[in-house]
Amino acid sequence: MSLFRIASAALAGGLIVSLAAAAPSLAASGGLTYPTPPSDGTVDTYYGTQVADPYRPLESIDSAATTAWVSAEATLTRSYLDAIPQRDAIKSHLQSMVNYERYSLPFHMRNEYFYTYNSGLQNQAVLYTTHGLNGTPRVLIDPNTLSKDGSVTASGETPSWNARLLAYATQTSGSDWQTWHVRDVASGNDLPDVLQWSKFSAASWLPDDTGFFYERYPAPAAGQTYKAALSAQSVWLHRLGTPQSADTQFYYRPDHKNWFYGAQVSEDKRYVVLSVSDNSSINSRIGYVDLRDPGHKMHELLWKNDAQWSYVDNAGPLFYFTTTLNAPNTRLVAIDVRNPAVMKTVVPESKFALSAASSVGRRFILTYLQDAHSAVRVYARNGQLIRNVDLPGLGDAGGFSGFRNDTTTFYSYAGWTTPPTIYSYDIMTGASTVYRKPRVSFDPSQYETKEVFYPSKDGTRVPMMISYRKGTTFDGSAPTILYAYGGFDIPMTPYFSAFIATWLKMGGVYAVANIRGGSEYGEAWHHGGMLGNKQNVFDDFISAAEYLIANKYTSTPKLAVKGESNGGLLIGAVETQRPDLFGAAVPGVGVLDMLRFDKFTIGNAWIPEYGCSSCGQADFGWLYKYSPYANVKAGTVYPPTLIMTSDHDDRVFPAHSFKFAARMQAAQAGPAPILLRVQQRGGHGGGTMLSQSIDSTADIYSFLVKSLDVTLPTDW
């Protein structure tokens, strides 16, 4: 689609190159004429094994040759997708489906409430505030006014303890880079404070509201803003009214440059709780500073990195954490920091995985994953079960935040065919009351979600949720999207998407496989799909496809597979391992070159999940065996493939997709297209403009309609 950095080449010093520069060298394959990418004879040697990397020049994403090639790819992709007759109707329907009022959960500080609202087709949601829950709403931050095209988004909104100020971050064109600002709540004006070079950060205010803690990186070198490998994050303290150059470095370990930090001031304003993780490992360390101590000494409370630790609350020196220590499904424990060697279990490990915990209204509210859907329980401070929260069905519940003296909290409930409804929850009585319910042009009663279980290659029982229109005939003819993620301890729980609902209205089936690598069944499920066990993830997904076909939900010519990020890696891997099994593939912003992912952006943080090619011969062995880029084989018939990435993706370097597309196009022996779509002014997904999401989804669905030979229902 859009050209990579052509319109904004100055962002990274790229050169504007005309399309004609790419024209002299073209390659024909699969019925399409593909632009010939820049290539060289690069061959790397890993532990005696020679590995060719012919498209290494595409890692120079701003070079004249790369920008020309991407420009030519964009022209080819646009001409193919725009020629699909159903595209305009699909886009129009997507716009209609998403055009409904959307609210976030309200949160508050004192009697000032905050929530985001989108009237329907706004590119970015707007932050509103009210004095009192039922006060008159007024706009506090409208990100749509912060840029001409709506590409700036706001995030991390954190009110000060007195609710007079709000720290918030802006992000541009989907980049992970955050710029912090402070807004006066009463006037709606920003203070002069501007803080740059922050990523993966939150803000936490000092007890007296004179400043806040945040995390940041050293400024990248010129021209490396979206490419350079990141390291040396640290915690900083900013005092209001001072320049960023005067900020105090609160905590940093130069001997551990790959550590990530999170600093949180406790509700009693006495402690700063420091959470430390080594790269993307879910294991963590916990430290704390007693703000009553003039020296602000950092106490290394839980410093063995032997389990996952997550701070929940404290009652003076008695701290509450969730942990996987001796509890792979996670338990709630209490530790008195005056005697940290003694740990008391408050709520023991359950047979279900504990996915979230909050402390509100002097209760603990714990959310569990029960076969990949939510079960919520309320406990007293002593760990006694008070009640279960009644939920409507096989969906996901999230929220339950607040303060100790609150009597009401809020949560949202949604399912694959259930639009998100916000409930207020009376903590004392357990009564749930509908607070806000969206009016969507979608009748959930006409659709259903069914949970099934299937055996993977090694016999492991894996859950999968399948959504479809009631009355669908399962004879193998239903166009189907199979989706999964499978990594980083992230579960795939139900959620509602107007885009998925559109696919269902189009007569499609939408299936989500809860494969290993996530946390659907606790840390054991995660470990079963990481490092040397990663092939289990691909086997689980392939088995899901085989189950859908064997049970006539769909058939190979009607089955599309889709995933993003680590899920993009999943799609690239299963497509190169089983190209015969799928009717179409859509890998999005994927980690596709597993031998070099750690060389760019935040990639080195993923080593605990994947290993790395330079970490040892064993790591290289499993990575080389499944790396999508390394396993594209010339002369293979691959299914129709639409490779998606973005020009400002500074999480998964877009060269992954560039190199994979180039190799797939050169290898394709069949008639199916291999297309590359690069979103301009886009990132890894967060902060994406709604108009961009509509366009990209219209392209995906149009591509699938053509690839799967879909006949749209007359009433869709």
XYZ file of C-alpha atoms in Angstrom:
716
model
C 0.000 0.000 0.000
C 1.839 3.052 1.278
C 5.470 3.795 0.555
C 8.098 3.164 3.191
C 9.399 6.503 4.440
C 8.949 8.083 1.020
C 6.687 10.862 2.277
C 8.638 11.276 5.517
C 12.184 10.343 4.547
C 13.617 13.081 6.731
C 12.552 11.157 9.838
C 15.508 8.842 9.459
C 17.588 10.541 6.790
C 16.204 8.387 4.000
C 16.391 9.350 0.360
C 13.390 10.040 -1.836
C 13.741 7.780 -4.857
C 11.431 7.677 -7.817
C 9.577 4.506 -8.701
C 11.483 4.378 -11.969
C 14.646 3.542 -10.024
C 13.227 0.112 -9.238
C 11.917 -0.645 -12.693
C 14.941 -1.972 -14.632
C 15.240 -5.212 -12.637
C 12.081 -7.283 -12.286
C 11.355 -10.918 -11.464
C 8.327 -12.851 -12.646
C 6.686 -15.502 -10.473
C 3.245 -16.803 -9.722
C 1.538 -14.818 -12.452
C 2.794 -11.484 -11.068
C 5.890 -9.504 -11.900
C 7.701 -8.694 -8.696
C 10.296 -5.955 -8.291
C 13.784 -7.362 -7.842
C 15.059 -6.457 -4.383
C 18.606 -5.419 -3.555
C 20.617 -8.509 -2.699
C 24.186 -9.605 -2.134
C 26.091 -12.768 -1.448
C 26.021 -12.609 2.334
C 26.674 -15.968 3.969
C 27.021 -16.251 7.745
C 28.661 -19.163 9.520
C 27.070 -20.365 12.767
C 28.926 -23.134 14.582
C 30.189 -24.533 11.301
C 26.871 -24.198 9.472
C 26.776 -21.777 6.555
C 23.535 -19.805 6.266
C 22.801 -17.651 3.239
C 21.185 -14.268 3.852
C 20.806 -12.971 0.277
C 18.541 -10.037 1.178
C 20.710 -8.530 3.920
C 20.728 -5.156 2.080
C 17.014 -4.763 2.917
C 18.039 -4.218 6.545
C 19.216 -0.782 5.366
C 15.608 0.326 5.370
C 16.332 3.915 4.338
C 18.777 3.205 1.525
C 17.936 4.305 -1.998
C 17.676 0.702 -3.199
C 15.379 -0.392 -0.369
C 13.036 2.580 -0.578
C 12.769 2.125 -4.343
C 11.971 -1.574 -3.937
C 9.373 -0.913 -1.235
C 7.827 1.767 -3.437
C 7.516 -0.666 -6.317
C 6.083 -3.336 -4.001
C 3.517 -0.814 -2.790
C 2.420 -0.086 -6.338
C 2.063 -3.792 -7.101
C 0.127 -4.523 -3.898
C -2.202 -1.564 -4.316
C -2.978 -2.453 -7.919
C -3.811 -6.034 -6.901
C -5.989 -5.171 -3.907
C -7.784 -2.233 -5.521
C -8.829 -4.456 -8.411
C -10.814 -6.779 -6.116
C -14.485 -5.902 -6.819
C -15.735 -6.429 -3.260
C -13.184 -4.149 -1.583
C -15.257 -0.945 -1.615
C -18.295 -2.708 -0.169
C -16.183 -4.377 2.512
C -14.598 -1.079 3.522
C -17.978 0.636 3.630
C -19.370 -2.099 5.838
C -16.376 -1.951 8.170
C -16.906 1.798 8.561
C -20.559 1.225 9.342
C -19.811 -1.523 11.860
C -17.207 0.441 13.791
C -19.296 3.618 13.859
C -20.674 3.272 17.384
C -19.954 4.968 20.706
C -17.113 3.378 22.648
C -16.214 4.103 26.255
C -13.317 2.934 28.378
C -13.636 1.938 31.999
C -13.814 5.010 34.234
C -11.025 5.577 36.746
C -10.775 8.220 39.403
C -8.603 10.155 41.800
C -10.531 11.592 44.715
C -13.810 12.779 43.146
C -12.393 13.457 39.688
C -13.298 10.752 37.162
C -11.626 10.072 33.815
C -12.547 7.934 30.820
C -11.973 7.817 27.086
C -14.739 8.127 24.519
C -14.882 7.667 20.766
C -18.034 8.899 19.032
C -17.592 6.294 16.315
C -15.178 7.160 13.541
C -12.678 9.341 15.390
C -9.115 8.258 14.668
C -8.193 8.444 18.347
C -10.285 8.171 21.505
C -10.736 11.394 23.499
C -10.047 11.664 27.245
C -12.926 13.180 29.235
C -13.173 14.163 32.866
C -16.124 14.743 35.193
C -16.322 16.058 38.713
C -18.144 13.200 40.370
C -19.174 10.092 38.507
C -22.345 11.729 37.167
C -20.894 15.194 36.597
C -20.905 17.083 33.320
C -18.272 15.609 30.960
C -15.673 17.865 29.420
C -12.805 17.170 27.057
C -9.423 17.031 28.752
C -7.218 15.626 25.959
C -8.277 15.254 22.335
C -5.402 13.526 20.497
C -7.144 14.167 17.176
C -6.156 17.828 17.515
C -2.480 17.071 18.172
C -1.673 16.364 14.512
C -3.225 17.067 11.155
C -3.705 13.412 10.282
C -4.643 11.927 13.663
C -1.399 9.942 13.940
C -0.607 11.184 17.468
C -2.125 9.250 20.328
C -2.210 9.786 24.089
C -1.465 7.087 26.655
C -0.406 6.498 30.226
C -2.806 9.055 31.707
C -2.044 9.295 35.431
C -3.654 11.879 37.716
C -1.744 13.382 40.620
C -2.842 12.487 44.154
C -4.760 15.761 44.468
C -6.320 15.254 41.000
C -5.223 18.715 39.888
C -2.635 17.530 37.362
C -2.438 14.720 34.825
C 0.747 13.170 33.453
C 0.265 11.727 29.990
C 2.416 10.537 27.100
C 2.062 11.134 23.386
C 3.205 8.700 20.713
C 3.514 9.491 17.019
C 2.796 7.290 14.004
C 2.532 4.158 16.096
C 6.083 4.380 17.447
C 6.767 3.061 20.944
C 8.635 6.277 21.808
C 6.757 8.273 24.439
C 6.951 11.999 25.145
C 5.614 12.921 28.589
C 3.538 16.035 29.293
C 1.663 17.418 32.283
C -1.822 18.906 31.912
C -3.651 21.111 34.396
C -7.019 19.384 34.899
C -8.994 22.555 35.669
C -7.755 24.691 32.777
C -6.947 21.965 30.257
C -3.580 23.612 29.553
C -0.201 21.913 29.524
C 2.616 22.891 31.844
C 5.996 23.578 30.183
C 7.341 20.148 31.236
C 8.222 17.890 28.271
C 10.133 14.613 28.740
C 11.531 12.644 25.803
C 13.084 9.244 25.016
C 10.764 7.215 27.175
C 9.500 3.763 26.200
C 7.435 1.113 27.964
C 6.961 3.539 30.835
C 4.287 4.617 33.278
C 4.181 7.682 35.528
C 3.894 7.537 39.313
C 3.509 10.731 41.312
C 5.433 11.769 44.398
C 3.294 11.973 47.553
C 3.313 15.796 47.437
C 2.582 15.975 43.668
C 5.743 17.967 42.970
C 6.969 15.465 40.396
C 6.766 11.879 39.220
C 8.832 8.807 38.408
C 9.133 7.538 34.839
C 11.409 5.293 32.778
C 13.558 6.330 29.829
C 16.455 5.350 27.569
C 19.512 7.272 26.408
C 18.739 9.314 23.299
C 19.433 7.244 20.157
C 22.087 8.284 17.682
C 21.042 10.425 14.747
C 19.242 8.372 12.113
C 18.784 5.390 14.479
C 15.532 6.403 16.198
C 13.483 3.507 14.808
C 16.252 0.956 14.265
C 18.935 0.910 16.949
C 19.010 -1.900 19.504
C 17.788 -0.539 22.837
C 19.490 -0.945 26.198
C 20.171 0.904 29.435
C 16.657 1.787 30.545
C 16.597 3.532 33.928
C 14.154 5.102 36.383
C 14.119 8.894 36.601
C 12.495 11.439 38.889
C 11.168 14.583 37.254
C 10.400 17.672 39.345
C 7.714 19.935 37.931
C 8.923 23.225 36.555
C 12.445 21.994 35.808
C 13.963 20.940 32.464
C 14.481 17.264 31.716
C 18.228 17.818 31.943
C 17.736 18.434 35.687
C 15.945 15.101 36.265
C 17.447 12.748 38.842
C 18.343 9.205 37.920
C 16.502 7.249 40.617
C 17.671 3.735 39.787
C 19.950 2.190 37.166
C 22.198 -0.847 36.969
C 24.947 -0.278 34.374
C 26.000 -3.905 34.879
C 22.539 -5.018 33.669
C 21.741 -2.870 30.658
C 18.932 -5.147 29.516
C 16.868 -4.766 32.669
C 13.392 -3.227 32.447
C 11.961 -1.219 35.318
C 8.658 -0.087 36.727
C 8.404 2.292 39.687
C 5.124 2.643 41.595
C 4.330 4.782 44.635
C 2.131 2.846 47.070
C -1.373 4.074 47.879
C -0.294 5.005 51.416
C 2.416 7.158 49.754
C 5.111 5.639 51.917
C 6.936 3.375 49.483
C 8.283 3.321 45.974
C 7.985 -0.271 44.765
C 10.458 -1.169 42.037
C 9.739 -4.046 39.653
C 12.691 -5.309 37.625
C 12.651 -7.826 34.784
C 15.535 -9.230 32.784
C 14.633 -8.529 29.172
C 11.200 -10.018 28.452
C 11.466 -12.796 31.002
C 8.329 -13.021 33.117
C 10.506 -13.676 36.149
C 11.178 -10.510 38.089
C 12.828 -8.853 41.045
C 11.205 -6.549 43.581
C 12.863 -3.731 45.476
C 11.482 -0.861 47.488
C 12.408 2.542 48.881
C 10.881 3.836 52.103
C 10.186 7.498 51.334
C 10.439 8.265 55.027
C 14.106 7.318 54.817
C 16.047 10.518 54.009
C 18.692 8.488 52.202
C 16.130 6.746 49.972
C 18.004 3.454 50.226
C 16.924 0.780 47.759
C 16.061 -2.464 49.561
C 16.416 -5.577 47.413
C 13.401 -7.417 48.785
C 12.919 -10.264 46.281
C 16.084 -10.325 44.240
C 16.661 -13.938 43.176
C 14.815 -13.655 39.855
C 13.444 -17.099 40.622
C 9.777 -16.466 39.842
C 7.233 -13.937 38.646
C 6.427 -11.309 41.286
C 3.732 -8.663 40.931
C 2.984 -6.044 43.576
C -0.705 -5.848 44.526
C -0.949 -3.671 47.668
C 0.486 -3.098 51.110
C -0.739 -2.456 54.638
C 2.186 -0.545 56.054
C 5.206 -2.868 55.934
C 3.051 -5.879 54.993
C 3.283 -6.250 51.217
C 1.031 -8.405 49.036
C 2.273 -9.997 45.817
C 1.177 -12.543 43.283
C 3.926 -15.017 42.489
C 4.689 -18.183 40.568
C 7.214 -19.278 43.210
C 6.333 -22.919 43.921
C 3.000 -22.182 42.197
C 3.057 -22.282 38.371
C -0.622 -21.220 38.327
C 0.229 -18.288 40.667
C -0.781 -17.585 44.272
C -1.255 -14.473 46.433
C 1.252 -14.071 49.257
C 2.076 -11.596 52.031
C 5.575 -10.543 53.090
C 6.457 -8.276 55.991
C 9.445 -6.271 54.763
C 10.772 -6.169 58.327
C 11.106 -9.957 58.200
C 11.202 -10.813 54.471
C 12.353 -14.384 55.026
C 8.829 -15.269 56.155
C 6.235 -15.582 53.416
C 2.575 -16.280 54.084
C 0.197 -17.674 51.471
C -3.003 -15.616 51.468
C -4.780 -17.272 48.532
C -3.212 -20.568 47.454
C -2.628 -21.676 43.898
C -5.769 -22.847 42.100
C -6.160 -25.461 39.404
C -6.835 -22.481 37.138
C -4.206 -19.890 36.227
C -4.408 -16.591 38.116
C -4.206 -13.890 35.442
C -4.914 -10.642 37.338
C -5.208 -9.390 40.901
C -6.341 -6.091 42.360
C -6.923 -4.646 45.801
C -10.000 -2.439 46.060
C -12.556 -1.743 48.772
C -10.412 -3.691 51.276
C -10.946 -6.811 49.217
C -8.793 -8.789 46.809
C -10.405 -9.398 43.431
C -8.685 -12.220 41.552
C -9.297 -13.122 37.919
C -8.582 -16.662 36.764
C -8.400 -18.279 33.349
C -10.745 -21.235 33.179
C -10.094 -22.908 29.828
C -9.151 -19.490 28.351
C -12.145 -17.533 29.677
C -12.534 -15.500 32.868
C -13.632 -16.595 36.312
C -13.541 -13.874 38.983
C -13.473 -14.353 42.752
C -13.568 -11.908 45.662
C -11.507 -12.593 48.796
C -11.218 -10.998 52.217
C -7.829 -9.655 53.300
C -7.223 -12.866 55.241
C -7.707 -14.952 52.098
C -11.231 -16.179 52.829
C -13.369 -16.557 49.722
C -16.337 -14.177 49.898
C -18.018 -14.870 46.570
C -17.657 -15.481 42.851
C -18.525 -12.714 40.410
C -21.306 -13.935 38.130
C -20.359 -13.461 34.471
C -22.656 -13.857 31.441
C -20.767 -16.587 29.614
C -17.491 -17.692 27.971
C -15.928 -14.255 27.819
C -13.264 -12.045 29.322
C -13.695 -9.730 32.312
C -11.201 -6.992 33.074
C -10.926 -3.969 35.339
C -11.742 -4.093 39.061
C -9.335 -1.259 39.905
C -9.667 1.396 42.585
C -8.662 2.341 46.116
C -9.040 0.909 49.612
C -11.990 3.073 50.604
C -13.958 2.552 47.389
C -17.277 0.766 47.662
C -17.761 0.468 43.895
C -15.459 -0.654 41.111
C -15.966 -1.175 37.376
C -15.274 -4.003 34.997
C -15.832 -4.736 31.337
C -17.114 -8.010 29.962
C -16.883 -9.075 26.318
C -16.840 -12.197 24.178
C -16.060 -13.047 20.587
C -19.707 -12.343 19.689
C -20.588 -10.195 22.723
C -19.913 -6.444 22.497
C -18.116 -5.057 25.576
C -20.448 -3.978 28.364
C -19.185 -1.942 31.332
C -20.575 -2.930 34.715
C -20.390 -1.201 38.063
C -19.733 -3.684 40.831
C -20.840 -3.159 44.426
C -17.961 -4.552 46.434
C -20.036 -5.043 49.587
C -23.095 -6.743 48.085
C -21.606 -8.323 44.966
C -24.257 -6.793 42.703
C -23.271 -6.032 39.099
C -25.174 -3.257 37.294
C -24.888 -2.323 33.647
C -23.147 1.052 33.494
C -22.619 1.448 29.757
C -23.668 -0.835 26.946
C -22.731 -0.122 23.330
C -25.221 0.007 20.488
C -23.540 -1.979 17.753
C -24.964 -2.870 14.375
C -24.573 -6.520 15.270
C -27.106 -8.903 16.779
C -25.238 -11.328 19.079
C -28.266 -13.630 19.247
C -27.661 -14.562 15.615
C -24.154 -15.872 16.344
C -22.531 -18.268 18.727
C -19.128 -19.227 20.106
C -18.292 -22.843 20.759
C -15.287 -24.051 22.743
C -13.725 -27.290 21.557
C -10.651 -29.263 22.617
C -8.348 -31.047 20.216
C -5.163 -33.130 20.508
C -1.871 -31.661 19.356
C 0.871 -33.690 17.704
C 2.222 -34.887 21.056
C -1.252 -35.561 22.480
C -1.541 -32.330 24.482
C -5.162 -31.200 24.872
C -5.557 -27.684 23.449
C -8.661 -25.459 23.648
C -10.017 -23.505 20.684
C -12.967 -21.135 20.430
C -14.937 -21.120 17.182
C -17.407 -18.339 16.355
C -19.921 -18.342 13.496
C -23.404 -17.415 12.400
C -26.073 -19.756 13.755
C -27.295 -22.137 11.107
C -23.973 -22.285 9.266
C -23.682 -25.535 7.339
C -20.425 -27.255 8.166
C -19.584 -29.158 5.036
C -16.084 -27.780 4.530
C -17.213 -24.776 2.496
C -17.164 -22.032 5.162
C -14.392 -19.445 4.752
C -12.449 -19.494 7.995
C -9.796 -17.405 9.726
C -7.667 -19.307 12.244
C -5.877 -16.951 14.620
C -3.380 -17.437 17.475
C -0.406 -15.860 19.238
C 1.475 -18.472 21.254
C 4.168 -16.732 23.237
C 5.449 -14.441 25.982
C 3.012 -15.804 28.576
C 0.199 -13.859 26.846
C -3.191 -15.614 26.784
C -5.673 -15.249 23.948
C -8.843 -14.428 25.846
C -12.158 -13.478 24.197
C -12.726 -9.902 23.113
C -15.147 -8.160 20.799
C -14.038 -6.545 17.565
C -16.319 -4.871 15.061
C -13.868 -6.106 12.437
C -14.215 -9.741 13.512
C -17.987 -9.247 13.699
C -17.881 -8.051 10.088
C -16.130 -11.279 9.053
C -18.853 -13.267 10.793
C -21.534 -11.237 8.991
C -19.713 -12.002 5.749
C -20.462 -15.666 6.414
C -17.040 -16.450 7.797
C -15.942 -18.586 10.719
C -13.442 -17.136 13.192
C -11.402 -19.614 15.247
C -8.867 -18.809 17.960
C -6.525 -21.564 19.120
C -5.184 -21.240 22.678
C -1.851 -22.812 21.819
C 1.125 -23.254 24.101
C 3.394 -20.300 24.766
C 0.616 -18.275 26.407
C -0.568 -18.460 30.008
C -3.946 -20.106 29.483
C -2.866 -22.899 31.827
C -0.226 -21.075 33.818
C 3.526 -21.011 33.551
C 3.750 -24.658 32.495
C 1.740 -23.777 29.360
C 4.148 -20.919 28.668
C 7.268 -23.039 29.164
C 5.793 -25.640 26.844
C 6.072 -23.164 23.970
C 9.300 -21.217 24.531
C 13.003 -21.641 23.763
C 13.658 -25.219 22.611
C 9.964 -26.067 22.980
C 8.849 -23.490 20.400
C 7.997 -26.157 17.828
C 5.112 -27.178 20.116
C 3.505 -23.819 19.303
C 3.574 -24.550 15.588
C 2.425 -28.136 16.077
C -0.514 -26.941 18.205
C -1.548 -24.504 15.482
C -1.183 -27.010 12.649
C -3.258 -29.474 14.676
C -5.935 -26.792 15.114
C -6.104 -26.381 11.335
C -6.303 -30.130 10.846
C -9.114 -30.342 13.432
C -11.144 -27.654 11.653
C -10.719 -29.460 8.352
C -11.403 -32.952 9.727
C -14.593 -31.732 11.423
C -15.810 -29.974 8.278
C -15.773 -26.480 9.738
C -13.737 -25.601 6.671
C -11.305 -27.068 4.144
C -7.809 -26.196 2.972
C -8.951 -23.987 0.057
C -11.199 -22.055 2.469
C -8.818 -21.747 5.432
C -6.817 -18.571 6.103
C -4.298 -18.235 8.925
C -3.510 -14.906 10.553
C -1.357 -13.561 13.363
C 0.639 -10.513 14.396
C 4.036 -9.927 16.025
C 4.976 -13.205 17.717
C 1.814 -14.416 15.985
C 3.344 -13.222 12.708
C 6.281 -15.496 13.439
C 3.754 -18.276 14.027
C 2.150 -17.767 10.618
C 5.504 -17.558 8.844
C 6.657 -20.767 10.522
C 3.545 -22.862 9.840
C 3.331 -21.586 6.272
C 6.901 -22.650 5.520
C 6.413 -25.978 7.323
C 2.992 -26.859 5.872
C 2.334 -24.759 2.753
C -0.119 -27.427 1.578
C -2.457 -26.979 4.543
C -3.695 -23.412 4.107
C -5.714 -21.488 1.553
C -4.150 -18.132 2.487
C -1.745 -16.646 5.038
C -1.523 -13.170 6.572
C 1.585 -12.717 8.757
C 1.539 -9.254 10.355
C 4.496 -7.304 11.829
C 6.169 -10.659 12.344
C 9.495 -11.701 13.819
C 10.562 -13.638 10.738
C 14.376 -13.765 10.738
C 15.073 -15.639 13.950
C 18.844 -15.581 13.484
C 19.094 -11.771 13.612
C 16.041 -10.510 15.544
C 18.184 -9.434 18.505
C 20.212 -6.985 16.403
C 17.491 -4.349 16.136
C 15.164 -2.194 18.281
C 13.943 -4.052 21.359
C 14.728 -7.477 19.907
C 17.434 -8.323 22.430
C 14.714 -8.283 25.108
C 13.162 -11.384 23.538
C 16.178 -13.623 24.149
C 14.629 -15.183 27.301
C 11.669 -16.261 25.147
C 13.461 -17.392 21.983
C 17.150 -17.804 22.774
C 19.505 -16.298 20.193
C 21.800 -17.515 17.433
C 24.876 -16.227 19.261
C 23.822 -17.651 22.645
C 25.028 -21.155 21.894
C 24.837 -23.973 19.385
C 21.656 -25.404 20.899
C 19.839 -22.082 20.523
C 21.030 -21.737 16.954
C 19.853 -25.257 16.211
C 16.222 -24.748 17.156
C 16.038 -21.207 15.746
C 17.496 -22.216 12.392
C 15.114 -25.150 12.182
C 11.978 -22.989 12.338
C 13.036 -19.468 11.328
C 10.554 -18.542 8.573
C 13.077 -16.549 6.524
C 15.683 -19.308 6.676
C 13.179 -22.019 5.713
C 11.655 -20.560 2.557
C 12.418 -23.159 -0.102
C 12.760 -22.380 -3.784
C 10.372 -24.233 -6.063
C 7.654 -24.568 -3.414
C 3.980 -23.862 -4.063
C 2.981 -21.407 -1.343
C -0.578 -20.241 -0.647
C -1.659 -16.645 -1.304
C 0.224 -14.542 1.235
C -0.236 -10.942 2.349
C 2.723 -9.817 4.477
C 1.896 -6.796 6.641
C 4.291 -4.348 8.310
C 4.623 -0.622 9.100
C 7.237 2.004 8.424
C 7.477 3.202 12.053
C 7.459 -0.227 13.686
C 10.261 0.225 16.196
C 9.374 -2.960 18.047
C 9.616 -5.576 15.286
C 11.999 -4.134 12.704
C 10.187 -3.964 9.329
C 13.167 -5.544 7.563
C 11.891 -8.882 8.900
C 8.900 -8.571 6.590
C 10.936 -7.084 3.737
C 13.386 -9.979 3.662
C 10.680 -12.618 4.064
C 8.610 -11.112 1.236
C 11.614 -10.955 -1.086
C 12.528 -14.578 -0.464
C 8.948 -15.820 -0.722
C 8.437 -14.026 -4.027
C 11.635 -15.495 -5.448
C 10.769 -19.001 -4.231
C 7.106 -19.133 -5.240
C 6.479 -21.920 -7.757
C 2.691 -21.639 -7.789
C 0.239 -19.099 -9.184
C -0.711 -17.491 -5.845
C 0.380 -13.924 -5.090
C 2.964 -13.049 -2.434
C 2.266 -9.419 -1.534
C 3.909 -6.940 0.824
C 1.824 -4.180 2.425
C 3.692 -1.442 4.299
C 1.599 0.942 6.383
C 2.902 4.490 6.224
C 2.864 6.475 9.501
C 2.151 3.241 11.326
C 3.839 1.256 14.075
C 3.482 -2.114 15.709
C -0.235 -1.660 16.327
C -0.637 0.576 19.355
C -2.046 4.010 18.570
C -3.024 3.053 15.035
C -5.451 5.537 13.511
C -8.939 4.103 13.084
C -8.950 5.056 9.409
C -5.749 3.029 8.969
C -7.270 0.040 10.745
C -10.320 0.186 8.492
C -8.164 0.384 5.371
C -5.847 -2.451 6.393
C -8.748 -4.710 7.416
C -10.534 -3.957 4.146
C -7.369 -5.021 2.332
C -7.063 -8.235 4.357
C -10.702 -9.241 3.914
C -10.652 -8.377 0.217
C -7.508 -10.450 -0.191
C -9.177 -13.368 1.586
C -12.413 -13.039 -0.394
C -10.390 -13.414 -3.577
C -7.941 -16.019 -2.268
C -10.582 -18.249 -0.656
C -13.128 -17.696 -3.437
C -15.742 -16.343 -1.022
C -19.286 -15.621 -2.134
C -20.662 -12.963 0.196
C -24.171 -13.534 1.573
C -26.850 -11.249 0.194
C -27.911 -10.047 3.646
C -24.512 -9.320 5.146
